[in-house]
Amino acid sequence: MILRVAGQRLGDLALVMLGMSFLVFAMIRLVPGDAVAIMLGANTEVTPERMAALRAELGLDQPMLVQYGVWLSNVLTGDLGRSLWTGRPVAAEIAGHVWPTVQLTVVALVLGAGLAVPLGCLMATWRGRWADGLLRIVTVLGLTIPSFWFGILMILTLSILAPEVQALGYVPFSEDPLGNLARLALPALALALPILANLARLVRSAMLDALAQDYIRTARAKGLSERAVVYRHALANALIPFVTSVGIMTGYLLGGAIVVEQVFAIPGLGRLVLGAISERNYPLLQATILVITASFVLINFAVDLLYAAIDPRIRA
Amino acid sequence: MRKAILAAALLAGGWAGGSQAQVLQIAVDGSPAGLDPHLVTAFNSFQVVSGTIYEALTAIDRNLSIVPGLASSWTVSSDGKTYTFQLRSGVRFHSGAEMTAEDVASSIRRVQSPAIGSALASRLAAVDQAVATNPTTVTLTLKEPFAGLLTALAGIAIVPRTLEADKDTLQRAPNGTGPFRFVEWQPNSFIALAKHDGYWQSSRPQLAGVRYSIVPESQTRQAGLGSGQFHMLANIDAATALPLRGRPNVQIQDTLELAYSLIGFNTSKAPFDNPKVRAAINTALNRAEIVQAALFGAGVPGGPLSPALKDWAVDVAEFPCYRPDPARARALLAEAGVSQPITARMIVLPRQDIRDIAQVVQAQLGAIGIRVEIVNQEIGQFVQDWRNSNFDLFASTNAGSIDPDDYFFRAFRTGGSTNVYKYSNPELDRLLDLARTQGNQAERRATYAQVQRMIACEGPAAHIAYAQLFTAHRTTVRGFEILANRSLLSLGQVTIAP
C-alpha cells in the first residue's frame, strides 16, 4: 500500500518538476531584459558585435525551444550547466548555498511548529478568557507582519539595546557552532513568527473541535485528569490538520527565507535566486528553482507518509 | 614551559606583522560578478580589486592628479606619440614571480585583444604598440597623440604575462602586485584578502587583511557598523550615511563625487532634436531644489564635469541656463516653435535617489507645460532600452571620469560608443578630436571649457547634480582617505587602533 502510494507520488514529482522547469524557463525569458546587456553593463564600451559574440558563446542566440531542449537533456544526464556570470558549475553554486537555507528553515520550522502546539492548546483551554483574547490578537499581528520587516525591526532594536552584539551574517556550524546558532536566532525567529501564529490558531480551533466531541465527555466521565484529556485524547485527534499545514508551511518558509536571507545577509538559496533573477542568470535560476520545487514536493510526500503513522484509519 | 609558550605567542604575533595587524571588515552591498580587472565593469568588482589587489603604471591621488604607480617615471617624445616608462624594481606578483616590462606590455596587449573583449579597450584605442625595451623599460607608441593616456593607464591593471590569452583564471583567482593578495571568495557571503608580504612598499600594508562582507540590506549594514562587527561602510550615499551621523564610535568622511546624475534626451526624436527645447528644459530645471528634495541636500548642482575636477570644470554660474527661470523656459519653447503640449516618456534607472530626482524633474517640467511620463523599470529592462535609445528622456547616473576625454568622447562624439542620445554636432566632434592631440595642458583646458559651454545648455544631456559621497568607519580606523573616484587605494596605509 505504502509502496504503491510512494510510486505514484514519485511519478507526480517527475511531472511537477517537468512542468515547473518549463514554466521557469519560459517566465524568466518573457521578463523584459537581456542577460547579455546586463552582463556588459550600462556604462561601458560595448559594440553590437561584442554582444552578439557573447550571446553566441553562451548559446543564447538559439531559439527558445531549442535552448530548453538542450538544457533538459543536459539536466537528465546530471549536468545542471554553468553560471553565466561566474562560469562555475551550477551544482557547485547551489551546494555552496544550500546549507544556510536548510539550517534556517529547519530551525524556523522547529521553532514555529514546536511552539505552536503548546500555545494552541493553551489558547483552547483558556477559551473565552482574557489571555486567549490577547494571544489571538498577537497571532493576528504575527500573521500580518511581513518577516522581512520584523527582521529589520529586530536588527534596529538590537542595535539600540545591545549595540555590541554581533549577530549578522553567517558562519558555518563546523567553524563556530555557538556563533552559528547565535546568528541564526534572529532570522529564524523572523521567519518562524508567521507560521507560529498561523499554526497556533489552527491548533486552537482543531483542539476546540476535538474537545467538543463525545469521546472527550466519555474520557472526563472515566475520571481522567484534565491534562490527560487534553493532551492524550484531544491533541492526538487535532494533529492531522496540523501536520498537513506544517507541510504547506515548509513551502512558505522556503519563500520567506528569500527575503529574510536578504535582510540578515545570510548566503543561502534565497540570495542565490534573487541574484540569479536580477542577473538573468538562466542556468543558475532554473536549477535552483528545480531544487526548491523538488524539496517542496518531497516534503509533502513525507507529510503524506506521516498521516499513516498518526492516523490508524489511513494505515488500513 | 610557560615562558616557551609566551615566546612562541610573541613570535607568532611578530610574524603576523606586529600585534596591531588586524583584518579590516568592510560591508558592501553587492556581490561582484567576477574579479578580472580587465573584464569587470561593475563597481562591486572594482572596489575589491583596484588599488588593493592590482596596481597600474600610473595612479590617481587624493587630488585626482596623476602620480607614479608601478612606473617610477616616464618621458614623452616631443611629437607626443612615444611614451617611455621606467618601472620600479623589486615588484612581485602575489604568486611570487617578479614583475617585468614583459608583464606590462602583455597586460596592454591583453586589454586590446578582441578575443579577451575588455571594456577598457577603447581607452587604449590610440596605442599602436607596447614593447618591453628591456626588463625595466616599456615603450608605448601611439597612432596619434592622446593626451588622456596617463589617466587611461591608471585604470589598466598589470597582470602576469602568462595570462595574456586566459579569460577565466583571473575572474576567480586574481593575481596582482598590490598590497593585498586574494585568499577566498564565498559567493554572496564574503571575499577575503590578506597582506602581500612581498609588497614593494616595505612599510605597507599595515593590516593583516581586508574582508568584504556582502550585506545587501542597508539597515543591516548600519547596525553592523554600530555594533563594531564591521569597521567600514565604504562609498555610501547620503540616505545610508546621514542616519549614522552622531553614532558613538563612528566617524564619517565625505567628498564630492565624480559620478553625476543626468537627464538624457533622445536627439533623434522631435521635439528633443531641437536645441532650443533642450535649452528650455535646462532653464526650467531648478537644480538646487532637486539637490534638497532628492539628495537630502548632500550634493551640488553641476555641469558636464564634476566640480571635484578643479582643473577642468567650468563654474556653473557661467552657464545661463543654470539660473532657473520658468518664464524664460516657456519663451524658449515658444521660440522653438514646437507643437504643445509636449509629452515625453522618461525611463528611470532603478535607484532610489534617481527615482526621487525623476519625480522632482517631472514636477518642474510640468510647470512649463511638458508632460513627463515616468517609466520605472527593472534594471535589465532599463539597460536594454537605454542601449537601444528606446526613450524620449532618461534619468540616470554615470560613474564619471578623471580625464574629460574619457567621458565626452564616447558619450557625445558622433558615433561614440555610449552616445545613446544619437547626438551629432560636427563642431563638437572637431573640438573633441582636437583636445586629444593637445599636449599643452592650458590649451587642452581651454578646448574642454569650450566643449562644456557648448553642451551645458543645448547638449544632449541635462547634467543635474554631483552628490556627496560618504564613507563611514569606526573611529579606531586610522589613515583612510575617501576618494572622489571611489577608489579604496588608501587601504594600504590604514591601521586599526586597539
JSON list of N, CA and C in Angstrom, two decimals, chain A residues 106-150:
[
{"chain": "A", "resi": 106, "resn": "VAL", "atom": "N", "xyz": [14.98, 24.75, 8.90]},
{"chain": "A", "resi": 106, "resn": "VAL", "atom": "CA", "xyz": [14.73, 23.73, 9.92]},
{"chain": "A", "resi": 106, "resn": "VAL", "atom": "C", "xyz": [14.57, 24.38, 11.29]},
{"chain": "A", "resi": 107, "resn": "VAL", "atom": "N", "xyz": [15.46, 25.32, 11.63]},
{"chain": "A", "resi": 107, "resn": "VAL", "atom": "CA", "xyz": [15.36, 25.97, 12.93]},
{"chain": "A", "resi": 107, "resn": "VAL", "atom": "C", "xyz": [14.03, 26.73, 13.03]},
{"chain": "A", "resi": 108, "resn": "ALA", "atom": "N", "xyz": [13.66, 27.43, 11.95]},
{"chain": "A", "resi": 108, "resn": "ALA", "atom": "CA", "xyz": [12.41, 28.19, 11.97]},
{"chain": "A", "resi": 108, "resn": "ALA", "atom": "C", "xyz": [11.22, 27.24, 12.09]},
{"chain": "A", "resi": 109, "resn": "LEU", "atom": "N", "xyz": [11.29, 26.09, 11.42]},
{"chain": "A", "resi": 109, "resn": "LEU", "atom": "CA", "xyz": [10.19, 25.14, 11.45]},
{"chain": "A", "resi": 109, "resn": "LEU", "atom": "C", "xyz": [10.03, 24.54, 12.84]},
{"chain": "A", "resi": 110, "resn": "VAL", "atom": "N", "xyz": [11.17, 24.16, 13.43]},
{"chain": "A", "resi": 110, "resn": "VAL", "atom": "CA", "xyz": [11.12, 23.58, 14.77]},
{"chain": "A", "resi": 110, "resn": "VAL", "atom": "C", "xyz": [10.57, 24.62, 15.75]},
{"chain": "A", "resi": 111, "resn": "LEU", "atom": "N", "xyz": [11.05, 25.84, 15.60]},
{"chain": "A", "resi": 111, "resn": "LEU", "atom": "CA", "xyz": [10.60, 26.92, 16.47]},
{"chain": "A", "resi": 111, "resn": "LEU", "atom": "C", "xyz": [9.11, 27.17, 16.29]},
{"chain": "A", "resi": 112, "resn": "GLY", "atom": "N", "xyz": [8.68, 27.30, 15.04]},
{"chain": "A", "resi": 112, "resn": "GLY", "atom": "CA", "xyz": [7.29, 27.63, 14.74]},
{"chain": "A", "resi": 112, "resn": "GLY", "atom": "C", "xyz": [6.35, 26.50, 15.11]},
{"chain": "A", "resi": 113, "resn": "ALA", "atom": "N", "xyz": [6.64, 25.31, 14.59]},
{"chain": "A", "resi": 113, "resn": "ALA", "atom": "CA", "xyz": [5.74, 24.19, 14.83]},
{"chain": "A", "resi": 113, "resn": "ALA", "atom": "C", "xyz": [5.81, 23.75, 16.28]},
{"chain": "A", "resi": 114, "resn": "GLY", "atom": "N", "xyz": [7.03, 23.78, 16.85]},
{"chain": "A", "resi": 114, "resn": "GLY", "atom": "CA", "xyz": [7.22, 23.32, 18.23]},
{"chain": "A", "resi": 114, "resn": "GLY", "atom": "C", "xyz": [6.46, 24.19, 19.21]},
{"chain": "A", "resi": 115, "resn": "LEU", "atom": "N", "xyz": [6.50, 25.50, 19.02]},
{"chain": "A", "resi": 115, "resn": "LEU", "atom": "CA", "xyz": [5.81, 26.38, 19.96]},
{"chain": "A", "resi": 115, "resn": "LEU", "atom": "C", "xyz": [4.31, 26.45, 19.68]},
{"chain": "A", "resi": 116, "resn": "ALA", "atom": "N", "xyz": [3.93, 26.16, 18.43]},
{"chain": "A", "resi": 116, "resn": "ALA", "atom": "CA", "xyz": [2.52, 26.31, 18.07]},
{"chain": "A", "resi": 116, "resn": "ALA", "atom": "C", "xyz": [1.63, 25.34, 18.85]},
{"chain": "A", "resi": 117, "resn": "VAL", "atom": "N", "xyz": [2.12, 24.11, 19.09]},
{"chain": "A", "resi": 117, "resn": "VAL", "atom": "CA", "xyz": [1.28, 23.10, 19.75]},
{"chain": "A", "resi": 117, "resn": "VAL", "atom": "C", "xyz": [0.93, 23.51, 21.18]},
{"chain": "A", "resi": 118, "resn": "PRO", "atom": "N", "xyz": [1.93, 23.77, 22.03]},
{"chain": "A", "resi": 118, "resn": "PRO", "atom": "CA", "xyz": [1.54, 24.18, 23.39]},
{"chain": "A", "resi": 118, "resn": "PRO", "atom": "C", "xyz": [0.75, 25.48, 23.40]},
{"chain": "A", "resi": 119, "resn": "LEU", "atom": "N", "xyz": [1.13, 26.42, 22.53]},
{"chain": "A", "resi": 119, "resn": "LEU", "atom": "CA", "xyz": [0.43, 27.70, 22.51]},
{"chain": "A", "resi": 119, "resn": "LEU", "atom": "C", "xyz": [-1.03, 27.50, 22.10]},
{"chain": "A", "resi": 120, "resn": "GLY", "atom": "N", "xyz": [-1.25, 26.70, 21.07]},
{"chain": "A", "resi": 120, "resn": "GLY", "atom": "CA", "xyz": [-2.61, 26.44, 20.59]},
{"chain": "A", "resi": 120, "resn": "GLY", "atom": "C", "xyz": [-3.44, 25.74, 21.67]},
{"chain": "A", "resi": 121, "resn": "CYS", "atom": "N", "xyz": [-2.81, 24.78, 22.35]},
{"chain": "A", "resi": 121, "resn": "CYS", "atom": "CA", "xyz": [-3.52, 24.06, 23.41]},
{"chain": "A", "resi": 121, "resn": "CYS", "atom": "C", "xyz": [-3.92, 25.00, 24.53]},
{"chain": "A", "resi": 122, "resn": "LEU", "atom": "N", "xyz": [-2.97, 25.86, 24.92]},
{"chain": "A", "resi": 122, "resn": "LEU", "atom": "CA", "xyz": [-3.26, 26.81, 25.99]},
{"chain": "A", "resi": 122, "resn": "LEU", "atom": "C", "xyz": [-4.42, 27.71, 25.59]},
{"chain": "A", "resi": 123, "resn": "MET", "atom": "N", "xyz": [-4.38, 28.21, 24.33]},
{"chain": "A", "resi": 123, "resn": "MET", "atom": "CA", "xyz": [-5.44, 29.10, 23.87]},
{"chain": "A", "resi": 123, "resn": "MET", "atom": "C", "xyz": [-6.78, 28.38, 23.90]},
{"chain": "A", "resi": 124, "resn": "ALA", "atom": "N", "xyz": [-6.76, 27.09, 23.53]},
{"chain": "A", "resi": 124, "resn": "ALA", "atom": "CA", "xyz": [-8.02, 26.34, 23.51]},
{"chain": "A", "resi": 124, "resn": "ALA", "atom": "C", "xyz": [-8.55, 26.15, 24.92]},
{"chain": "A", "resi": 125, "resn": "THR", "atom": "N", "xyz": [-7.65, 25.81, 25.85]},
{"chain": "A", "resi": 125, "resn": "THR", "atom": "CA", "xyz": [-8.14, 25.57, 27.22]},
{"chain": "A", "resi": 125, "resn": "THR", "atom": "C", "xyz": [-8.53, 26.88, 27.90]},
{"chain": "A", "resi": 126, "resn": "TRP", "atom": "N", "xyz": [-7.93, 27.98, 27.45]},
{"chain": "A", "resi": 126, "resn": "TRP", "atom": "CA", "xyz": [-8.29, 29.29, 28.04]},
{"chain": "A", "resi": 126, "resn": "TRP", "atom": "C", "xyz": [-9.41, 29.97, 27.28]},
{"chain": "A", "resi": 127, "resn": "ARG", "atom": "N", "xyz": [-10.05, 29.26, 26.40]},
{"chain": "A", "resi": 127, "resn": "ARG", "atom": "CA", "xyz": [-11.04, 29.87, 25.53]},
{"chain": "A", "resi": 127, "resn": "ARG", "atom": "C", "xyz": [-11.98, 30.83, 26.27]},
{"chain": "A", "resi": 128, "resn": "GLY", "atom": "N", "xyz": [-12.14, 32.01, 25.70]},
{"chain": "A", "resi": 128, "resn": "GLY", "atom": "CA", "xyz": [-13.07, 32.97, 26.28]},
{"chain": "A", "resi": 128, "resn": "GLY", "atom": "C", "xyz": [-12.45, 33.82, 27.35]},
{"chain": "A", "resi": 129, "resn": "ARG", "atom": "N", "xyz": [-11.30, 33.41, 27.89]},
{"chain": "A", "resi": 129, "resn": "ARG", "atom": "CA", "xyz": [-10.67, 34.24, 28.92]},
{"chain": "A", "resi": 129, "resn": "ARG", "atom": "C", "xyz": [-9.83, 35.34, 28.27]},
{"chain": "A", "resi": 130, "resn": "TRP", "atom": "N", "xyz": [-9.40, 36.30, 29.09]},
{"chain": "A", "resi": 130, "resn": "TRP", "atom": "CA", "xyz": [-8.66, 37.45, 28.51]},
{"chain": "A", "resi": 130, "resn": "TRP", "atom": "C", "xyz": [-7.34, 37.01, 27.88]},
{"chain": "A", "resi": 131, "resn": "ALA", "atom": "N", "xyz": [-6.68, 35.97, 28.47]},
{"chain": "A", "resi": 131, "resn": "ALA", "atom": "CA", "xyz": [-5.38, 35.54, 27.94]},
{"chain": "A", "resi": 131, "resn": "ALA", "atom": "C", "xyz": [-5.55, 35.00, 26.53]},
{"chain": "A", "resi": 132, "resn": "ASP", "atom": "N", "xyz": [-6.65, 34.28, 26.30]},
{"chain": "A", "resi": 132, "resn": "ASP", "atom": "CA", "xyz": [-6.94, 33.74, 24.96]},
{"chain": "A", "resi": 132, "resn": "ASP", "atom": "C", "xyz": [-7.13, 34.89, 23.98]},
{"chain": "A", "resi": 133, "resn": "GLY", "atom": "N", "xyz": [-7.91, 35.88, 24.41]},
{"chain": "A", "resi": 133, "resn": "GLY", "atom": "CA", "xyz": [-8.16, 37.05, 23.56]},
{"chain": "A", "resi": 133, "resn": "GLY", "atom": "C", "xyz": [-6.88, 37.76, 23.19]},
{"chain": "A", "resi": 134, "resn": "LEU", "atom": "N", "xyz": [-6.02, 37.95, 24.20]},
{"chain": "A", "resi": 134, "resn": "LEU", "atom": "CA", "xyz": [-4.76, 38.64, 23.98]},
{"chain": "A", "resi": 134, "resn": "LEU", "atom": "C", "xyz": [-3.90, 37.86, 22.98]},
{"chain": "A", "resi": 135, "resn": "LEU", "atom": "N", "xyz": [-3.78, 36.54, 23.22]},
{"chain": "A", "resi": 135, "resn": "LEU", "atom": "CA", "xyz": [-2.96, 35.72, 22.33]},
{"chain": "A", "resi": 135, "resn": "LEU", "atom": "C", "xyz": [-3.50, 35.73, 20.90]},
{"chain": "A", "resi": 136, "resn": "ARG", "atom": "N", "xyz": [-4.84, 35.79, 20.78]},
{"chain": "A", "resi": 136, "resn": "ARG", "atom": "CA", "xyz": [-5.42, 35.82, 19.43]},
{"chain": "A", "resi": 136, "resn": "ARG", "atom": "C", "xyz": [-5.05, 37.11, 18.71]},
{"chain": "A", "resi": 137, "resn": "ILE", "atom": "N", "xyz": [-5.04, 38.21, 19.46]},
{"chain": "A", "resi": 137, "resn": "ILE", "atom": "CA", "xyz": [-4.63, 39.48, 18.83]},
{"chain": "A", "resi": 137, "resn": "ILE", "atom": "C", "xyz": [-3.16, 39.38, 18.40]},
{"chain": "A", "resi": 138, "resn": "VAL", "atom": "N", "xyz": [-2.34, 38.81, 19.31]},
{"chain": "A", "resi": 138, "resn": "VAL", "atom": "CA", "xyz": [-0.91, 38.68, 19.00]},
{"chain": "A", "resi": 138, "resn": "VAL", "atom": "C", "xyz": [-0.72, 37.81, 17.75]},
{"chain": "A", "resi": 139, "resn": "THR", "atom": "N", "xyz": [-1.49, 36.74, 17.64]},
{"chain": "A", "resi": 139, "resn": "THR", "atom": "CA", "xyz": [-1.31, 35.88, 16.48]},
{"chain": "A", "resi": 139, "resn": "THR", "atom": "C", "xyz": [-1.75, 36.57, 15.19]},
{"chain": "A", "resi": 140, "resn": "VAL", "atom": "N", "xyz": [-2.77, 37.41, 15.28]},
{"chain": "A", "resi": 140, "resn": "VAL", "atom": "CA", "xyz": [-3.15, 38.17, 14.07]},
{"chain": "A", "resi": 140, "resn": "VAL", "atom": "C", "xyz": [-2.01, 39.09, 13.65]},
{"chain": "A", "resi": 141, "resn": "LEU", "atom": "N", "xyz": [-1.38, 39.72, 14.65]},
{"chain": "A", "resi": 141, "resn": "LEU", "atom": "CA", "xyz": [-0.22, 40.55, 14.34]},
{"chain": "A", "resi": 141, "resn": "LEU", "atom": "C", "xyz": [0.87, 39.71, 13.68]},
{"chain": "A", "resi": 142, "resn": "GLY", "atom": "N", "xyz": [1.13, 38.55, 14.27]},
{"chain": "A", "resi": 142, "resn": "GLY", "atom": "CA", "xyz": [2.16, 37.67, 13.74]},
{"chain": "A", "resi": 142, "resn": "GLY", "atom": "C", "xyz": [1.88, 37.28, 12.30]},
{"chain": "A", "resi": 143, "resn": "LEU", "atom": "N", "xyz": [0.60, 37.07, 11.98]},
{"chain": "A", "resi": 143, "resn": "LEU", "atom": "CA", "xyz": [0.23, 36.69, 10.63]},
{"chain": "A", "resi": 143, "resn": "LEU", "atom": "C", "xyz": [0.43, 37.82, 9.64]},
{"chain": "A", "resi": 144, "resn": "THR", "atom": "N", "xyz": [0.19, 39.05, 10.11]},
{"chain": "A", "resi": 144, "resn": "THR", "atom": "CA", "xyz": [0.14, 40.15, 9.15]},
{"chain": "A", "resi": 144, "resn": "THR", "atom": "C", "xyz": [1.46, 40.90, 9.01]},
{"chain": "A", "resi": 145, "resn": "ILE", "atom": "N", "xyz": [2.33, 40.79, 10.00]},
{"chain": "A", "resi": 145, "resn": "ILE", "atom": "CA", "xyz": [3.62, 41.50, 9.89]},
{"chain": "A", "resi": 145, "resn": "ILE", "atom": "C", "xyz": [4.53, 40.71, 8.96]},
{"chain": "A", "resi": 146, "resn": "PRO", "atom": "N", "xyz": [5.03, 41.35, 7.88]},
{"chain": "A", "resi": 146, "resn": "PRO", "atom": "CA", "xyz": [5.93, 40.62, 6.98]},
{"chain": "A", "resi": 146, "resn": "PRO", "atom": "C", "xyz": [7.25, 40.29, 7.69]},
{"chain": "A", "resi": 147, "resn": "SER", "atom": "N", "xyz": [7.78, 39.12, 7.37]},
{"chain": "A", "resi": 147, "resn": "SER", "atom": "CA", "xyz": [9.00, 38.65, 8.04]},
{"chain": "A", "resi": 147, "resn": "SER", "atom": "C", "xyz": [10.16, 39.62, 7.90]},
{"chain": "A", "resi": 148, "resn": "PHE", "atom": "N", "xyz": [10.32, 40.17, 6.67]},
{"chain": "A", "resi": 148, "resn": "PHE", "atom": "CA", "xyz": [11.50, 41.00, 6.46]},
{"chain": "A", "resi": 148, "resn": "PHE", "atom": "C", "xyz": [11.43, 42.27, 7.29]},
{"chain": "A", "resi": 149, "resn": "TRP", "atom": "N", "xyz": [10.20, 42.78, 7.44]},
{"chain": "A", "resi": 149, "resn": "TRP", "atom": "CA", "xyz": [10.04, 44.00, 8.22]},
{"chain": "A", "resi": 149, "resn": "TRP", "atom": "C", "xyz": [10.31, 43.72, 9.69]},
{"chain": "A", "resi": 150, "resn": "PHE", "atom": "N", "xyz": [9.77, 42.61, 10.17]},
{"chain": "A", "resi": 150, "resn": "PHE", "atom": "CA", "xyz": [10.00, 42.19, 11.55]},
{"chain": "A", "resi": 150, "resn": "PHE", "atom": "C", "xyz": [11.50, 42.00, 11.77]}
]
